[in-house]
Every structure is written in C-alpha cells, then in structure tokens.
Short mmCIF file of C-alpha atoms in Angstrom, two decimals:
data_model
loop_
_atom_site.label_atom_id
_atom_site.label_comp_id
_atom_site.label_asym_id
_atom_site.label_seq_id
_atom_site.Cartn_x
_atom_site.Cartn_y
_atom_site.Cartn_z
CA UNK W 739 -0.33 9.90 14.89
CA UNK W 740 -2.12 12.57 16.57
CA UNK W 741 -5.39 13.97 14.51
CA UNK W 742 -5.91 17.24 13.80
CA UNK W 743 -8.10 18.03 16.40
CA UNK W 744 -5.64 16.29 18.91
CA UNK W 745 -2.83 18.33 18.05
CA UNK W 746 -4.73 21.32 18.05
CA UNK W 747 -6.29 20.95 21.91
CA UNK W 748 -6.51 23.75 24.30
CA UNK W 749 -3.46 24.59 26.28
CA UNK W 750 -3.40 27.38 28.97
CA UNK W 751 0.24 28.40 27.92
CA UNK W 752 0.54 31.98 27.35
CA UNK W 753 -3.61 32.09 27.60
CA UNK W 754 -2.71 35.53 28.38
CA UNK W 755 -2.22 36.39 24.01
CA UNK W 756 -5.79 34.73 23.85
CA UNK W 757 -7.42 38.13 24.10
CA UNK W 758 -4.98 39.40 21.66
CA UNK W 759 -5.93 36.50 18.78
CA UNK W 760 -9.81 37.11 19.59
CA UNK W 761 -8.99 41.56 19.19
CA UNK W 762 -6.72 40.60 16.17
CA UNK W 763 -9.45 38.43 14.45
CA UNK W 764 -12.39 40.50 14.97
CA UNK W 765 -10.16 43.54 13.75
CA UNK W 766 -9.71 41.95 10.34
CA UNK W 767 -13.33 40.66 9.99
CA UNK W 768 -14.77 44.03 10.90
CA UNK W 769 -11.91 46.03 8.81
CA UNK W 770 -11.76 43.64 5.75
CA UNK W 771 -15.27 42.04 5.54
CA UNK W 772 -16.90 44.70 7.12
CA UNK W 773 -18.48 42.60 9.30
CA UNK W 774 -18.43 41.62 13.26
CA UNK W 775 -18.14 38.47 14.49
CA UNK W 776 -20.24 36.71 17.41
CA UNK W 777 -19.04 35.14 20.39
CA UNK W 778 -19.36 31.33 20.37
CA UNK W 779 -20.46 30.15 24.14
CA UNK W 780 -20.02 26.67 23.55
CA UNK W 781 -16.24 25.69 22.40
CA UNK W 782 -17.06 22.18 20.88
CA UNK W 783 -14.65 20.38 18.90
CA UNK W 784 -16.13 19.10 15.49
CA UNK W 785 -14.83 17.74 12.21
CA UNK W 786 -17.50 19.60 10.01
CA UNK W 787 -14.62 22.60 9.29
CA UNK W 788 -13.17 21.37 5.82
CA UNK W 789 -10.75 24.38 4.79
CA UNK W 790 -8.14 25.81 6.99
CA UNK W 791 -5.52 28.39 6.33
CA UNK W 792 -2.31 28.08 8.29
CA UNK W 793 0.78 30.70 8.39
CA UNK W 794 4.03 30.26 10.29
CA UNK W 795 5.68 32.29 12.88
CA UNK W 796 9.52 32.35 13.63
CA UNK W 797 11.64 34.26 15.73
CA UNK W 798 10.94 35.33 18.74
CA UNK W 799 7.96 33.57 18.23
CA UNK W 800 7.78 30.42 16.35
CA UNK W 801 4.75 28.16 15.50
CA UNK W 802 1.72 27.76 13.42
CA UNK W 803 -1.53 29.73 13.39
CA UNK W 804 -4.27 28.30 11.55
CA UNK W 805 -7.82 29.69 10.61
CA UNK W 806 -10.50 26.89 10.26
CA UNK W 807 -13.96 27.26 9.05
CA UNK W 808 -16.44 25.72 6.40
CA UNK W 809 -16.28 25.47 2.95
CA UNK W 810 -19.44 27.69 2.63
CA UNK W 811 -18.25 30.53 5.25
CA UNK W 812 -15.03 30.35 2.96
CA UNK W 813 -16.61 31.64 0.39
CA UNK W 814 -18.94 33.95 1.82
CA UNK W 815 -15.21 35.89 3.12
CA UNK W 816 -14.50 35.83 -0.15
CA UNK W 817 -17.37 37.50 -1.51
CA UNK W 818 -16.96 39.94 1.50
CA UNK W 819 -13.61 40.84 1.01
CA UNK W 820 -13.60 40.99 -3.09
CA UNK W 821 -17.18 42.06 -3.75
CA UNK W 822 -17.98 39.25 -6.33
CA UNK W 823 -19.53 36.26 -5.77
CA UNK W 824 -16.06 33.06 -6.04
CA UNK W 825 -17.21 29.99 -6.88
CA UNK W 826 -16.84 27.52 -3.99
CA UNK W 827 -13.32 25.82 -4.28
CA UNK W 828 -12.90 28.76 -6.92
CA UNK W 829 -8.72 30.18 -6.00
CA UNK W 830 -9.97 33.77 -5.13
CA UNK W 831 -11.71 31.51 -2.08
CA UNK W 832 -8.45 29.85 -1.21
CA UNK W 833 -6.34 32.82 -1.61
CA UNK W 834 -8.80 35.00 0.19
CA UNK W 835 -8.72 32.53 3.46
CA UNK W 836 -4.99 32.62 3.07
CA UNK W 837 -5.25 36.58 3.32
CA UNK W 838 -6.91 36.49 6.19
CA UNK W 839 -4.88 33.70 8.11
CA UNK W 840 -1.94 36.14 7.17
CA UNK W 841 -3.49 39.22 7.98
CA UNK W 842 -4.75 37.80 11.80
CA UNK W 843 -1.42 36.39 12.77
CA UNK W 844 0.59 39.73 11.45
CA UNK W 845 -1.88 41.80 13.45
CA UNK W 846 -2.16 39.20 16.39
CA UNK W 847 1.86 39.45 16.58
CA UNK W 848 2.13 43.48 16.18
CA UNK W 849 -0.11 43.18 19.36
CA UNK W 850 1.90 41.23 21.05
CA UNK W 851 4.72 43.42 22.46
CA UNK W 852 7.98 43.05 21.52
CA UNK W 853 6.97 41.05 18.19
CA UNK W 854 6.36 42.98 15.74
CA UNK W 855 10.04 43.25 14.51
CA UNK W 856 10.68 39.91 15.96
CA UNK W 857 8.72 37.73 14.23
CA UNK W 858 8.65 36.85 10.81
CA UNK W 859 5.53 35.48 8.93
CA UNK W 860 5.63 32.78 6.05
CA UNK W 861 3.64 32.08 3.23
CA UNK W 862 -0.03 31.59 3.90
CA UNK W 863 -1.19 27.54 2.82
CA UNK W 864 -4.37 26.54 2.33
CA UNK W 865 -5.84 23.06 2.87
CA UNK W 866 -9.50 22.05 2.00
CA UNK W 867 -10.50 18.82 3.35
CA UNK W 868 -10.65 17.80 7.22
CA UNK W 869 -9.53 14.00 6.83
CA UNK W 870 -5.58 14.74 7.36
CA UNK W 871 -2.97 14.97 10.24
CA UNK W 872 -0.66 17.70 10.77
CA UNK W 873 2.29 17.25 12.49
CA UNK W 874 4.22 20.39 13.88
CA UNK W 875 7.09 20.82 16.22
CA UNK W 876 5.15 23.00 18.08
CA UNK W 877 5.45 21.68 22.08
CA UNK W 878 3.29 24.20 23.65
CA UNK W 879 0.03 22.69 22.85
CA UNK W 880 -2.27 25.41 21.85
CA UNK W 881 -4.42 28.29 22.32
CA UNK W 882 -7.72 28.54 20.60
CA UNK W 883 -10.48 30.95 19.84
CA UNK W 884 -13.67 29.95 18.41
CA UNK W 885 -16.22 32.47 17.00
CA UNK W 886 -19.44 33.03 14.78
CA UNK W 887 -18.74 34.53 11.47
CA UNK W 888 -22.74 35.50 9.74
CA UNK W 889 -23.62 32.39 12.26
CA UNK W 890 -21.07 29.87 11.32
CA UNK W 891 -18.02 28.73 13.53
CA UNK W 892 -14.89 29.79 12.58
CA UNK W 893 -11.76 28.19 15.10
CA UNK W 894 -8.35 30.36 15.40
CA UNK W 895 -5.70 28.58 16.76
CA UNK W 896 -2.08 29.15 17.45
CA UNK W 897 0.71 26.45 18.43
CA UNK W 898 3.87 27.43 19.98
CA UNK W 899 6.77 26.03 19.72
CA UNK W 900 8.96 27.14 22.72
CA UNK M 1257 -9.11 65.45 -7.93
CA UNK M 1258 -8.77 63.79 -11.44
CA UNK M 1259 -9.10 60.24 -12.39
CA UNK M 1260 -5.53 58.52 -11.68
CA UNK M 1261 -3.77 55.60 -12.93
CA UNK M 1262 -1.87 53.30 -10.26
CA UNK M 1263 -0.08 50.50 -10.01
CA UNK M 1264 -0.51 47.95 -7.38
CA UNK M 1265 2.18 45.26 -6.38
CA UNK M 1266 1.43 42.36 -3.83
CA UNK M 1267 2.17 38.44 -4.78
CA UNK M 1268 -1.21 37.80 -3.71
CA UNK M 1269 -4.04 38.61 -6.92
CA UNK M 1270 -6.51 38.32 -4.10
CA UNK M 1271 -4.71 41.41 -2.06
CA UNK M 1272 -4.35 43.13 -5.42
CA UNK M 1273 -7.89 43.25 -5.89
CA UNK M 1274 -8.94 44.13 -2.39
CA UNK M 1275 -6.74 46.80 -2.59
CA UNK M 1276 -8.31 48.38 -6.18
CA UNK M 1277 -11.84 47.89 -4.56
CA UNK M 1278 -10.42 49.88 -1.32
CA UNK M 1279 -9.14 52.76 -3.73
CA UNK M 1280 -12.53 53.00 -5.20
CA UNK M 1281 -14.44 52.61 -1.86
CA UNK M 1282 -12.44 55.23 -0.83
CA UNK M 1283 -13.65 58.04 -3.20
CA UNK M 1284 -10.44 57.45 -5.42
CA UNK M 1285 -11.29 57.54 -9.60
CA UNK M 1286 -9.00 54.99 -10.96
CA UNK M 1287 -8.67 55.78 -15.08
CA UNK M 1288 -6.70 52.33 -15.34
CA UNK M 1289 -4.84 49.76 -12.70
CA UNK M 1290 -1.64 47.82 -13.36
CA UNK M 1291 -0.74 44.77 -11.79
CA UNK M 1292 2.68 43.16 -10.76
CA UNK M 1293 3.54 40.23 -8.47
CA UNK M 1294 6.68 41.45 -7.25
CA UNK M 1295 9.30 44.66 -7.85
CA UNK M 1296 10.77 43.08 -10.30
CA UNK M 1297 7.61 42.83 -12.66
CA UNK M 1298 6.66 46.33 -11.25
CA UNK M 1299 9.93 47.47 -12.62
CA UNK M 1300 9.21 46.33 -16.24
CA UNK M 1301 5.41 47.67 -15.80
CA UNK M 1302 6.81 50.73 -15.23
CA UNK M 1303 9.22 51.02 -17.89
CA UNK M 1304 6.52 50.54 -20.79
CA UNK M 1305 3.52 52.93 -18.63
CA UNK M 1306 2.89 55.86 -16.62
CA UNK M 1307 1.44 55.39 -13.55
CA UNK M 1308 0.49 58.52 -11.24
CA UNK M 1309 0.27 56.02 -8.01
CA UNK M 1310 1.73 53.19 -6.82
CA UNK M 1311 0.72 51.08 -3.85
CA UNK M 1312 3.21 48.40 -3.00
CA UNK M 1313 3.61 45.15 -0.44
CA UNK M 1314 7.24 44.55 1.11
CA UNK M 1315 6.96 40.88 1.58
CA UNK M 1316 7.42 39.61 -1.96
CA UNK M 1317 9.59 37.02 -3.98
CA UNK M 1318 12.22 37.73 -6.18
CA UNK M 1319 12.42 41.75 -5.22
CA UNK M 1320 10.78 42.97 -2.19
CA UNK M 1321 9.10 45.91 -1.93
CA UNK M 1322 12.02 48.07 -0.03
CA UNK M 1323 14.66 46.97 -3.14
CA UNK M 1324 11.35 47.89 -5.91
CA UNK M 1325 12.07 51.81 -3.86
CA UNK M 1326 15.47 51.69 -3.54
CA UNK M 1327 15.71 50.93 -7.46
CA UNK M 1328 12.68 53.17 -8.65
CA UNK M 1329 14.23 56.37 -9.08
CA UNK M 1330 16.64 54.37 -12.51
CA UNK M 1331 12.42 54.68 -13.93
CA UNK M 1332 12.90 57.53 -15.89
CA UNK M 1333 9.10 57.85 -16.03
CA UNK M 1334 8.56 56.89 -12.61
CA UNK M 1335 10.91 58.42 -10.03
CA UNK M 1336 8.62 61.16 -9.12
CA UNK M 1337 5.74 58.38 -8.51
CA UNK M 1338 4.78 58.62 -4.85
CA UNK M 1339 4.62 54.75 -3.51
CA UNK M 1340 2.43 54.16 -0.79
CA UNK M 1341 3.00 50.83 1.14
CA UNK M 1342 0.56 48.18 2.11
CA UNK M 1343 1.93 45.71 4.15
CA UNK M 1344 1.30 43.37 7.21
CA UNK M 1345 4.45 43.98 8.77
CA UNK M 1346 3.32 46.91 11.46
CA UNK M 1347 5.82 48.12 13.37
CA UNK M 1348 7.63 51.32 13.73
CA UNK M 1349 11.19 49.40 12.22
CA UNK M 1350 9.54 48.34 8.85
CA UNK M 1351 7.25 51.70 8.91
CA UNK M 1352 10.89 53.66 8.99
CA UNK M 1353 12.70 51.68 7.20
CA UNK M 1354 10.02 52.34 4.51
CA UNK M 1355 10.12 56.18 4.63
CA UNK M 1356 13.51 56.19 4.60
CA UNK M 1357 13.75 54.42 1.52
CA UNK M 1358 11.23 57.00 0.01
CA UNK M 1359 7.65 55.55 0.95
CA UNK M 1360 4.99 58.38 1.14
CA UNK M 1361 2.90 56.54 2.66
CA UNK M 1362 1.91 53.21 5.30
CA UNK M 1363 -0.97 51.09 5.22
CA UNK M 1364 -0.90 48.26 7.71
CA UNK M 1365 -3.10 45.41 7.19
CA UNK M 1366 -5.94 45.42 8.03
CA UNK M 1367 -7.21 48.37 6.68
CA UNK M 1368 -10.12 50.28 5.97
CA UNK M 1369 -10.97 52.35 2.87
CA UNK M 1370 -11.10 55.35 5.20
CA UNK M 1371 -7.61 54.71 6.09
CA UNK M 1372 -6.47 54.24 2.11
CA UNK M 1373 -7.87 57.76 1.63
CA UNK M 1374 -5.98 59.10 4.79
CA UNK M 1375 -2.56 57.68 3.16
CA UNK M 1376 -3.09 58.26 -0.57
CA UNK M 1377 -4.91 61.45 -0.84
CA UNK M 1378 -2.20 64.00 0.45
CA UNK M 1379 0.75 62.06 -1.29
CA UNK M 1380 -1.60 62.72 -4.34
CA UNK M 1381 -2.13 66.32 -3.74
CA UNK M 1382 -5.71 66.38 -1.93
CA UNK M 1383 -7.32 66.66 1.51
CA UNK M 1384 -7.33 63.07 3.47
#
C-alpha cells in the first residue's frame, strides 16, 4: 500500500501543465481571497498537511487533483473567502477548501487547451487528517506545485490517469 | 440604482455566500437574498417571492442550472427575471449554451467583485 505521499511523488509527465496549475492557483487565491501567494524554494515532502480537498477529472482528461494544506491555513481561506471568522473543523472550512480545489482544477483545465468542454469535474471531497492512503487509478504519477499561502505551505497536485 | 432582491442558486452554501458578499463588494444594495440548492428548489422559491435578480450555478443535482432557464419562463412572477450565471465551467460551449437558453449574463469562477458588477449591472439597468 503506497502512502499518500508515495502516490502523490513528482512525475515529469506533461510537466509542461505545471505552469498552468501554479497560474490557475494563484488566480483563485488572488481573485477569491484576495491575496497572492509566495513561491516555495524548497519542495519538501512533509506529513504536517492534515486537510486536503480532492476533485476528479474525466474525459479527455481523467484523474485527481488535490489541494493540501494545514488545518490552520484552512481556515484562514475560509475567513478570506467568507469574511467571518469559521471555527476550525467548522463546515464553512471544509466546504470552503472544497471550493477552492474545484475552482483551481476548473480554471487549471479551461487553461489547458482543448479541455474546457472536454473535461468534466466531480464533486469536491474533503478529508481532514493525514494518517490515510489513497489509492487512484491514476498511472501517470504526478505533477505537483507547492506554494506559501500568508507563509504556510499549501501542495497542489494532479494525477493522471492516461 | 435601488436596493434589489436576488436569488442565488449553487449546491454549495459556501459559494452562496461568497457570491452575496461579492454582490455587496461590488456596490450592489441587496434589500433581501434567497437561497436554493438546486433549480428545482429555485423553482418553488420563486413561485412564493419576487426576486428582481437571480444568479445561478449549472452544475447542480436534481435540476441543473440550464433546465432551472429552460423552465423559468412557466414562473409567472419570474420570467422577466434576468439570470446571470456563475459557474466553473469556462468555455465558449457552456458560455453559449447558456445565452441561448436565456442567460444575461457569465461569471466564470474565479471571479472578482469587479467582474460581478461588469455582469449584473447592465442586465439590471445600470452602467458596469
């Protein structure tokens, strides 16, 4: 059983959308939150993120993207995007991250030519914890952007499934 | 321009919200806000109010937002309603697909209150 951090390992398939994820993240922070994120020099690979949103593609493209962050930069979205200030765990929190896992990959996928009427979204989910495994058919391996949202890492990362 | 009433569908509460604060970020005097889930709540919302706006996903369960157009003009009280769409689904397909079906207006996700004002003022008679 691969861990999550496993599955979700750097792959340089189709590295050439990793500019578009990074554009399509940054535009919803700035957009939605009204703030920009920071480049994160160091990509280190950590189990202290302990709530990730994940939304499926299929179609033309099919896989997973996932946001990943804290608990505490979860909530600070939150308060960004609604104006009030969620309780930590609160559902506004969860729902919020979900958003914004939803509203990256739609805007990473309109990017990506071709995909915007070929790719259908599902569902954002929302899982709070870090001590799971997720097992996708995605056999691509992964593409990854990390970056600093008011200081604290947040990890985008998109699976493929060919 | 006068205080309006509106009526916001998306299955998400947290989207429903983010899209009120947007209106009022975006200069827009909201007397009261209705909220449905889907079209299919919308419907009945609109059958008991009057709404002088209504800003609506297309991704939804149980009636998307294209079928809550395509049946909105059986609203006696609410055919003449301009809808305005707020959706992640971007491209040109779903943004004609959307006019054709009588959508005034397109907001992709994500948005800006600047860019709320741009689509909602002239379907509501004023300057963007």
């Amino acid at each position: 059983m691969k861990s999550m951090n496993e599955l979700l390992a750097p792959d340089n398939s189709h590295k050439e959308w990793v500019p578009l994820m990074e554009l399509a993240t940054r535009e919803v922070f700035e957009m939605m939150l009204g703030c920009k994120l920071a480049a994160q020099p160091e990509i280190a690979v950590d189990g202290s993120f302990d709530i990730t949103g994940m939304v499926g593609l299929a179609g033309q493209m099919c896989g997973v993207l996932t946001v990943r962050c804290t608990a505490k930069s979860a909530v600070l979205m939150s308060s960004k995007m609604l104006g009030t200030e969620p309780a930590a765990g609160s559902q506004d929190v969860l729902d919020a991250l979900g958003e914004i896992c939803n509203m990256v990959a739609g805007n990473f996928k309109n990017k990506v030519a071709g995909m915007g009427d070929g790719c259908m979204l599902s569902v954002p989910t929302v899982i709070t914890g870090n001590d799971y495994s997720l097992h996708s058919l995605a056999d691509s391996g992964a593409l990854e952007v990390r970056l600093l949202f008011e200081s604290m890492p947040i990890a985008i990362t998109l699976q493929i499934h060919s | 321009m006068k205080s309006i009433r509106a009526l916001i569908i998306d299955d998400s509460s947290v989207m429903r919200k983010i899209v009120e604060r947007s209106l009022r970020q975006a200069g827009i005097e909201l007397t009261q806000v209705f909220e449905a889930g889907n079209g299919a709540e919308a419907l009945g919302v609109l059958k008991e109010n009057q709404v002088d706006l209504i800003l609506c996903d297309i991704n939804m369960p149980v009636m998307d937002g294209l079928e809550f157009i395509k049946q909105l003009p059986g609203v006696a009280n609410a055919k003449d309603v301009p809808v305005v769409m707020i959706t992640t689904e971007g491209s040109e397909t779903h943004v004609v697909q959307a006019l054709s079906c009588g959508a005034r207006g397109y907001i992709r996700k994500p948005f800006t209150p600047e860019q709320v004002r741009e689509q909602v003022m002239p379907v509501l008679g004023g300057k963007p």
